[in-house]
Coordinates of C-alpha atoms and ligand atoms in Angstrom, one line a residue:
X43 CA 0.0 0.0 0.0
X44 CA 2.7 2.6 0.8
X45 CA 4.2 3.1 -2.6
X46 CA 0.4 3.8 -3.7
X47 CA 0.3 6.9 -0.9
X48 CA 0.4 10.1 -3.0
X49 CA 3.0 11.8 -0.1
X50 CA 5.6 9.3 -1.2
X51 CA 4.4 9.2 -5.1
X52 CA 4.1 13.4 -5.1
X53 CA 7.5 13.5 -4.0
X54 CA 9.0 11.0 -5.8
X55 CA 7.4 12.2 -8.8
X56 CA 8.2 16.1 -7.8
X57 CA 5.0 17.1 -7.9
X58 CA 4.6 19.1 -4.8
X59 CA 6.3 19.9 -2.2
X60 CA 6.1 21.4 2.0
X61 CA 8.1 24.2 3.5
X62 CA 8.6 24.4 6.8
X63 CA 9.3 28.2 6.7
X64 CA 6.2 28.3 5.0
X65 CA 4.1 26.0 7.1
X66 CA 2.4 22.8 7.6
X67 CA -0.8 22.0 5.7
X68 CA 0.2 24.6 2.6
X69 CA 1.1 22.6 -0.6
X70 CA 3.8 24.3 -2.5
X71 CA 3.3 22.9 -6.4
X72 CA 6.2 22.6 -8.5
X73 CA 6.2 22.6 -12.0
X74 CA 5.3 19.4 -13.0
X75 CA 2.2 19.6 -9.9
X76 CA 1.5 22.7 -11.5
X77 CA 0.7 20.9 -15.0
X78 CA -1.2 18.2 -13.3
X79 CA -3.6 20.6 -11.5
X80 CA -3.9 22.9 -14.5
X81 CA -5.2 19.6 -16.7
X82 CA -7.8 18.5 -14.2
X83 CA -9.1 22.1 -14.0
X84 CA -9.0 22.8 -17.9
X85 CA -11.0 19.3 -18.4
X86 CA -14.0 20.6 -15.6
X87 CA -13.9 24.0 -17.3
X88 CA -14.3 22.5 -21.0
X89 CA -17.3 20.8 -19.7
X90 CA -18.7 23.5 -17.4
X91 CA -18.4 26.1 -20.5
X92 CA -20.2 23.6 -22.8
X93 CA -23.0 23.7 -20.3
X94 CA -23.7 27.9 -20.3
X95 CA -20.8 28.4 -17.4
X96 CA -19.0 31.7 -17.0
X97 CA -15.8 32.5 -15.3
X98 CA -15.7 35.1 -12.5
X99 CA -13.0 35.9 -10.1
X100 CA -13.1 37.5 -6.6
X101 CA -10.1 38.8 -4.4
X102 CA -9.0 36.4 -1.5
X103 CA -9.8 38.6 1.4
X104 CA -13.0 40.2 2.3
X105 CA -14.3 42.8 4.5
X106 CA -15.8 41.2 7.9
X107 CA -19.5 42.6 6.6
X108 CA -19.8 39.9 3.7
X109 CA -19.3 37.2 6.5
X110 CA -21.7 39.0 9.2
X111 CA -24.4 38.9 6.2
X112 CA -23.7 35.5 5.5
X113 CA -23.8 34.3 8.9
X114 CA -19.8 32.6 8.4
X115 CA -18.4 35.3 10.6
X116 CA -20.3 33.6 13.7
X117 CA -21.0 30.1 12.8
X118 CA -17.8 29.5 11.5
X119 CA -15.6 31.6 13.5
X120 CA -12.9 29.1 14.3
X121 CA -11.5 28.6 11.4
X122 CA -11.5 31.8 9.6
X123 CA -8.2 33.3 9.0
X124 CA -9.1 37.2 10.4
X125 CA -6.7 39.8 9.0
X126 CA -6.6 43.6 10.6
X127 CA -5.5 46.4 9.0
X128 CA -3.7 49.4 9.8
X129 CA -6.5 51.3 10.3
X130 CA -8.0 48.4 12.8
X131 CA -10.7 47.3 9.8
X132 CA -11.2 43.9 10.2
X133 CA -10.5 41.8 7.6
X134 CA -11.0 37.7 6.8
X135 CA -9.6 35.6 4.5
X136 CA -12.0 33.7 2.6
X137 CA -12.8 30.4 3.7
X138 CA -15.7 29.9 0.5
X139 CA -16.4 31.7 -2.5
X140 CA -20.1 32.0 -2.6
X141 CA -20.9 34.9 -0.4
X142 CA -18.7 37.0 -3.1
X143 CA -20.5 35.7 -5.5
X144 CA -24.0 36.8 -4.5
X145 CA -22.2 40.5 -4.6
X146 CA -21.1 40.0 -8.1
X147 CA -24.8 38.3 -9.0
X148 CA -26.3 41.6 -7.0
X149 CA -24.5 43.9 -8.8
X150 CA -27.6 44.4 -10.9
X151 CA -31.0 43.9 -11.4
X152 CA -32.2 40.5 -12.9
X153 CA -35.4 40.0 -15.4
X154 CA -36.3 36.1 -15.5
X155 CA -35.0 36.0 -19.0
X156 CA -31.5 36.5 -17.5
X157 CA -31.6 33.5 -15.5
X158 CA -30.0 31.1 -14.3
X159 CA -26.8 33.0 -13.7
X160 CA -23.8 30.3 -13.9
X161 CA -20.6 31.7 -12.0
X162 CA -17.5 29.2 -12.0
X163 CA -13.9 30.0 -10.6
X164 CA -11.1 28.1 -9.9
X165 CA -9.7 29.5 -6.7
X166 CA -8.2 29.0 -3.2
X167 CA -9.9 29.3 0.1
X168 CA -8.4 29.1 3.5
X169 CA -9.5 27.4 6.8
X170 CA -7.6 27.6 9.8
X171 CA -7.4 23.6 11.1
X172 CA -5.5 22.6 13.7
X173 CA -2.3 21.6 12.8
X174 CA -2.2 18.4 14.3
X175 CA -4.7 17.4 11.8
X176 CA -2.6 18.2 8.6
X177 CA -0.8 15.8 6.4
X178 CA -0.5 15.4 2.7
X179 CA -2.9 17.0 0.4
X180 CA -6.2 15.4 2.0
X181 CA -6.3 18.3 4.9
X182 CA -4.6 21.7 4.1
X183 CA -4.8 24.9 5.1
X184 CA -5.2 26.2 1.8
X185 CA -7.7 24.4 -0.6
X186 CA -8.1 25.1 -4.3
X187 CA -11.8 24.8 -5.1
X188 CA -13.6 23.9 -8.9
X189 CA -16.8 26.3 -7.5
X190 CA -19.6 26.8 -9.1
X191 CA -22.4 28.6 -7.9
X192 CA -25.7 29.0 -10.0
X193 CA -28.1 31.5 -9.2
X194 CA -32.0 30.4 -10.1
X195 CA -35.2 30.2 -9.9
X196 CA -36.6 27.1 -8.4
X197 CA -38.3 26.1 -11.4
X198 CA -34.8 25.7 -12.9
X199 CA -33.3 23.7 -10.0
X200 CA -34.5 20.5 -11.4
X201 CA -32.7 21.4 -15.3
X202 CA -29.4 22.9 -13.7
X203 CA -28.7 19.8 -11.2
X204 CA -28.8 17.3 -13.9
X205 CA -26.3 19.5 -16.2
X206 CA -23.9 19.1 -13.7
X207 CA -24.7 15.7 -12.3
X208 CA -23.8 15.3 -16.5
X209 CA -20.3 16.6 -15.9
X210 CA -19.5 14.7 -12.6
X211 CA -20.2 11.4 -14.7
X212 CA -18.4 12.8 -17.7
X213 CA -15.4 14.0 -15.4
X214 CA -15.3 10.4 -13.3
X215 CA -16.0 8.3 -16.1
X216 CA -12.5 9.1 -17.9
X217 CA -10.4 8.0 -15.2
X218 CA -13.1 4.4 -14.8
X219 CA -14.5 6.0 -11.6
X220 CA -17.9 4.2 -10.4
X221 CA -20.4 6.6 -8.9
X222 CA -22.7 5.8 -5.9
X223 CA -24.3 9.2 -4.9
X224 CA -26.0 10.2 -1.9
X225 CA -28.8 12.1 -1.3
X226 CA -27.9 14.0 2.1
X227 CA -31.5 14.9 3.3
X228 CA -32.7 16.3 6.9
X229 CA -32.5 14.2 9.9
X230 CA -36.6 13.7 10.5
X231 CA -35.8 13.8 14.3
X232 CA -35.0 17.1 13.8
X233 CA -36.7 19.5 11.3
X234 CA -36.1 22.7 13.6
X235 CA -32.4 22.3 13.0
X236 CA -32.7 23.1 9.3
X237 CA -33.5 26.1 7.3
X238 CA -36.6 27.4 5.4
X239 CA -39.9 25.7 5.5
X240 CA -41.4 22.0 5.9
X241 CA -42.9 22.8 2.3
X242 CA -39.8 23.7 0.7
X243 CA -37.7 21.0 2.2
X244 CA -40.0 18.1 1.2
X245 CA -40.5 19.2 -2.5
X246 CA -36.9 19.8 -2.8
X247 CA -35.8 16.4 -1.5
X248 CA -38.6 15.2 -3.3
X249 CA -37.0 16.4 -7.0
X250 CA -33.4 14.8 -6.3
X251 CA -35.0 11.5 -5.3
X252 CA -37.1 11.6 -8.2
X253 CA -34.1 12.9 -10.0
X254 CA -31.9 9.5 -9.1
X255 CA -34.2 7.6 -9.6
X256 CA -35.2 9.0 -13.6
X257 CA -31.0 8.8 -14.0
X258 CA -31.1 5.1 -12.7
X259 CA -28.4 6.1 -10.3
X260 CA -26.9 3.7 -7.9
X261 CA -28.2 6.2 -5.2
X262 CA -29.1 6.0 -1.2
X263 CA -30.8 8.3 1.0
X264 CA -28.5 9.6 4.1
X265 CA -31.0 11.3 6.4
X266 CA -29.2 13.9 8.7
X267 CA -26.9 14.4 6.0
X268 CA -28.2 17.7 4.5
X269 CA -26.5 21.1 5.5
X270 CA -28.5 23.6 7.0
X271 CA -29.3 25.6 3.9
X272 CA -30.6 22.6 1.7
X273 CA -30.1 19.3 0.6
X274 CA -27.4 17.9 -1.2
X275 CA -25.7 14.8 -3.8
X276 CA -22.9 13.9 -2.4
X277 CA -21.0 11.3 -5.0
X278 CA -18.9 8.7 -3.7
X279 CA -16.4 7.6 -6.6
X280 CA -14.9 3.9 -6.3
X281 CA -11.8 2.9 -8.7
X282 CA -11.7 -0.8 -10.3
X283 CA -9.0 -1.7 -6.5
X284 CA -12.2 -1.0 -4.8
X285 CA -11.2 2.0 -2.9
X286 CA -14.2 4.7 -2.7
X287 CA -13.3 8.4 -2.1
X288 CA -15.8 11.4 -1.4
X289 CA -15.9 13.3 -4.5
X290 CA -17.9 15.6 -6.0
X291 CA -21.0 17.8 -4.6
X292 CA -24.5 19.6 -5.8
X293 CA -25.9 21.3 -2.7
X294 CA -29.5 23.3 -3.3
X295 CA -29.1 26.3 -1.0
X296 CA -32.3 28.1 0.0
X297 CA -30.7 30.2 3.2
X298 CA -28.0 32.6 1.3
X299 CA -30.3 34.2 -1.3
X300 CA -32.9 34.8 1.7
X301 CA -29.7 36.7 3.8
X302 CA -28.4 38.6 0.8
X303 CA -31.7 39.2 -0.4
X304 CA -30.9 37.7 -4.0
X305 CA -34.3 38.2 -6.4
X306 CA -35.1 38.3 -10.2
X307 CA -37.9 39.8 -11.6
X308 CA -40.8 37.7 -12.7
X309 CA -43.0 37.5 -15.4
X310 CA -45.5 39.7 -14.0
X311 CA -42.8 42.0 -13.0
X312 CA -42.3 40.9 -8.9
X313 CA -40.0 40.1 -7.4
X314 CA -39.3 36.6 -6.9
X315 CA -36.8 35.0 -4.4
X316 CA -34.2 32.5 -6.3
X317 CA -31.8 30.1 -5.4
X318 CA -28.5 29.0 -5.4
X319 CA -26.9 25.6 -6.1
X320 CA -23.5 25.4 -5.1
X321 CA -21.5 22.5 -7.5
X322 CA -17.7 21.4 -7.0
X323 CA -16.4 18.5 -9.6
X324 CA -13.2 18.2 -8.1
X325 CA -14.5 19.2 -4.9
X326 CA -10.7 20.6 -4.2
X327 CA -8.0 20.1 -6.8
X328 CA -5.6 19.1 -3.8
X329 CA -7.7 16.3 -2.5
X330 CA -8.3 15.3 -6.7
X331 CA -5.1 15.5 -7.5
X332 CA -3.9 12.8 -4.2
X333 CA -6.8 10.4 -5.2
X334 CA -5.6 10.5 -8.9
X335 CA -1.9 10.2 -7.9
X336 CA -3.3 7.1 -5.8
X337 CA -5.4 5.9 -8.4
X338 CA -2.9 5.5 -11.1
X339 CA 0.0 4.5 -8.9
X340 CA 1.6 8.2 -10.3
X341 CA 1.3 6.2 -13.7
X342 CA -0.9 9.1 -15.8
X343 CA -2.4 8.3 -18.7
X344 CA -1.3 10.8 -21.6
X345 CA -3.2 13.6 -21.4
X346 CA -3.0 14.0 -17.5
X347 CA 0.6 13.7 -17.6
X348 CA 2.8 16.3 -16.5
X349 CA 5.9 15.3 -19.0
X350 CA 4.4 13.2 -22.0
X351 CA 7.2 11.9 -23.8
X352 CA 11.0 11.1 -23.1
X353 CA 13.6 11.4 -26.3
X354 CA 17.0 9.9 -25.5
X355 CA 19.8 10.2 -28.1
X356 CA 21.7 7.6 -27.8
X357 CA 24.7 9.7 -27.6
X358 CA 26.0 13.3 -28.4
X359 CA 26.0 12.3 -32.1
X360 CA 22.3 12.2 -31.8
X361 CA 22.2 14.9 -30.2
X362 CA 21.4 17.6 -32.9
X363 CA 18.6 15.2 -34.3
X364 CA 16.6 14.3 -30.9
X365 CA 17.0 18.5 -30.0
X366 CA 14.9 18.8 -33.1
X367 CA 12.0 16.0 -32.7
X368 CA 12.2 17.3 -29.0
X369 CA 11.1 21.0 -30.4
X370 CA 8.8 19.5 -33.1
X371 CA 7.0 18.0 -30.4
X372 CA 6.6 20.8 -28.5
X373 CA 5.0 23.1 -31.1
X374 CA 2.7 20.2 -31.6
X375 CA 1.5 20.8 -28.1
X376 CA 2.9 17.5 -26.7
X377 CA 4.9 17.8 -23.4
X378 CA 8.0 16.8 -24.3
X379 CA 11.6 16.4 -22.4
X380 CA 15.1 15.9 -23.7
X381 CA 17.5 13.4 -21.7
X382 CA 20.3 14.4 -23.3
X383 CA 22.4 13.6 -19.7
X384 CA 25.8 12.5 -19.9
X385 CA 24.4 9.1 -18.6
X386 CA 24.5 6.0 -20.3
X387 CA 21.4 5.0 -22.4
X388 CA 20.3 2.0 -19.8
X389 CA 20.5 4.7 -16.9
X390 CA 18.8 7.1 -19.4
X391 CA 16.0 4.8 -19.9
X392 CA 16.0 3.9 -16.5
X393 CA 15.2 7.3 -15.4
X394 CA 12.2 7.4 -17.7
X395 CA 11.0 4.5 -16.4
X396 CA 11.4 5.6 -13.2
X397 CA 9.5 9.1 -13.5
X398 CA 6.6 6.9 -15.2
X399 CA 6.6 8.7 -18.7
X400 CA 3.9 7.1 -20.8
X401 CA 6.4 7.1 -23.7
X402 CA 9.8 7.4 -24.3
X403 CA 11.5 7.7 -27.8
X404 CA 15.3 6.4 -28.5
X405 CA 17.4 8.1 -31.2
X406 CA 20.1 6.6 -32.9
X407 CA 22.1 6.1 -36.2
X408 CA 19.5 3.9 -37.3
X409 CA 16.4 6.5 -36.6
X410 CA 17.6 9.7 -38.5
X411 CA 18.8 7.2 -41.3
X412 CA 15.6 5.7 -41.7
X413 CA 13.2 8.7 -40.4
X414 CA 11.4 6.2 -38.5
X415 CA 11.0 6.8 -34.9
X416 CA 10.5 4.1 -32.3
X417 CA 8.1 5.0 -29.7
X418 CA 7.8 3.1 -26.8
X419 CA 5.2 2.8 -23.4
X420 CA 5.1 1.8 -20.5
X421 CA 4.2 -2.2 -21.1
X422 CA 7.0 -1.9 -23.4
X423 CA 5.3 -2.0 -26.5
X424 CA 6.7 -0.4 -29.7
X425 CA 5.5 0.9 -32.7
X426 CA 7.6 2.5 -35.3
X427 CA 6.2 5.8 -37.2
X428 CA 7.1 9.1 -38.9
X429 CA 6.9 12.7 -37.1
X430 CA 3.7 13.0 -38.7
X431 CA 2.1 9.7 -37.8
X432 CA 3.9 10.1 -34.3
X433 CA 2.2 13.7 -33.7
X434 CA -1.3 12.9 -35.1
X435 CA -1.2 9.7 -32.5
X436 CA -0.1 11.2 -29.8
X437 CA -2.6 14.1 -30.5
X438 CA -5.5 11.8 -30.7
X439 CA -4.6 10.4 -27.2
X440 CA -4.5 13.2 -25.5
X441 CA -7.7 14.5 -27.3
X442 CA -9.6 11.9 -26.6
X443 CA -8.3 11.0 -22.9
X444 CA -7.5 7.7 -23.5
X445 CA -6.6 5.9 -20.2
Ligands
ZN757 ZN1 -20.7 27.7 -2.4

């Protein structure tokens, strides 16, 4: 089990690294990390923007009025990072990104035509846990979420959960996740504990049920599961090993448009109280990024891979002639890396293997007599092509995810 922990594999792999100057529980990304976390966000955003989604972006600290209005500043008081500044005005640092958002949805007036407003942002938050509690990438201080909050009316709820119950298959299905999801609904022991009314609540956890079932989910109901504001999916993702991680997230949210006062205008020009859904993919990229590095043993398929393909000249004489495919590569868009060490080629080779490239190419007199380039995987299959075969494969792999 311990070579599959991502700690080990993310170091090994250089993927991400901790600082003790800078602190326990805050990832630094190198590089390579960098690439990985960038792929898994570009692939969410490619489906979200299919789907109507629009990027905003907020600043990372707020004044303490957007929490008071949002009720954060007093429920969740503990673990907000609270910053002062030199004029004593008391700052926090944001530990979620919807109460900003409601100000950029408020900015203006709605009509019902406008709706539903879809807000997405890749961003960090920060929540102050104790640090006896951090380790890896599963509990951080600072958490990059995939957020998505879309601002409705509750005639849309229904439409605008299944678009993105669509990209949480999508996204799970191309690493061969299974998906059990749960539908977190009130405890009925305790209906004073919960927001908003009796009415609301039972029609809303009415629709996901009837949602599931209409999908033919593999679903289950987990009563006392809901947060305050509203019900929620939560999806459960197993891999082929049989290890199930938490992953994605659709909460309906009833209790923040109320507080902010969040309203469209109807057709017969009222106004009409919306809603919010609140929708993370990844749920956070640093928690995605340790179950994929688990998942695949730091082994990436293609696309997800932070260096694609190895060339290794055989020796200096090669040199000239790999430099070139290397470049080649590159403009094709293919991540491509040069070991052009002084090593030999066996320790060459062995350091590709060792990183877990998906393909590594060897030059020598042979390949720039013939033009025909040798590209090897991981199994240690090879198949021989030309530049243009080689780019329009490797192209196609990445396009098309293949695992
Ligand atoms: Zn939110």
């Amino acid at each position: 089990m311990e070579e599959r922990d991502h700690r080990q594999l993310g170091k090994e792999l250089d993927l991400f690294s901790f600082s003790e100057l800078v602190g326990p529980g805050l990832p630094l990304w190198t590089p390579k990390g960098t690439i990985l976390r960038q792929e898994i966000d570009k692939f969410i955003w490619q489906l979200r923007e299919e789907r109507g989604y629009q990027r905003v972006t907020i600043p990372h600290i707020t004044k303490k009025d957007l929490y008071e209005t949002s009720g954060h500043w007093e429920k969740f008081s503990e673990e907000l990072f609270k910053i002062v500044s030199r004029e004593g005005r008391e700052y926090a640092l944001k530990p979620m990104n919807c109460p900003h958002h409601t100000q950029i949805f408020d900015r203006k007036p709605h009509s019902y035509r406008e709706m539903p407003q879809r807000y997405a942002e890749t961003t960090m938050v920060y929540r102050d846990e104790q640090s006896g509690e951090l380790g890896g990438l599963t509990r951080v201080l600072s958490i990059t979420q995939d957020d998505a909050h879309v601002f409705c009316r509750h005639s849309q709820v229904k439409e605008e959960f299944l678009k993105i119950w669509d990209i949480v298959d999508l996204f799970y299905k191309t690493f061969g996740f299974k998906l059990r999801v749960r539908l977190s609904f009130r405890d009925p022991a305790a209906p004073e504990k919960y927001l908003g009314t009796s009415e609301i609540w039972d029609k809303a956890e009415g629709e996901l049920r009837a949602m599931a079932e209409e999908r033919g989910a593999d679903f289950f109901e987990g009563p006392g599961e809901a947060a305050l504001y509203g019900p929620k999916l939560d999806f459960m993702g197993s891999n082929a090993a049989g290890r199930e991680w938490q992953v994605a997230t659709i909460q309906l949210d009833m209790n923040i448009p109320e507080r902010f006062d969040l309203v469209c205008t109807n057709e017969k020009g009222e106004r009409e109280r919306i809603v919010m859904i609140h929708a993370a993919i990844a749920g956070s990229l640093e928690r995605c990024a340790a179950v994929l590095i688990e998942h695949y043993g730091g082994a990436f398929p293609l696309w997800l891979s932070p260096e694609q393909v190895a060339i290794i000249p055989v020796s200096e004489k090669h040199a000239d002639y790999s430099k070139e495919l290397h470049e080649k590569l590159k403009i094709a868009g293919i991540r491509s890396v040069l070991q052009d060490e002084n090593d030999s080629l066996g320790k060459k080779i062995r350091n590709v293997k060792q990183a877990k490239l998906p393909y590594f190419i060897v030059i020598g007199d042979k390949e720039i007599e013939s033009g025909k380039l040798p590209l090897e995987n991981r199994a240690g299959e090879k198949i021989e092509l030309d530049i243009d075969a080689l780019v329009a494969k490797l192209s196609t792999e990445i396009k098309e995810k293949v695992i």
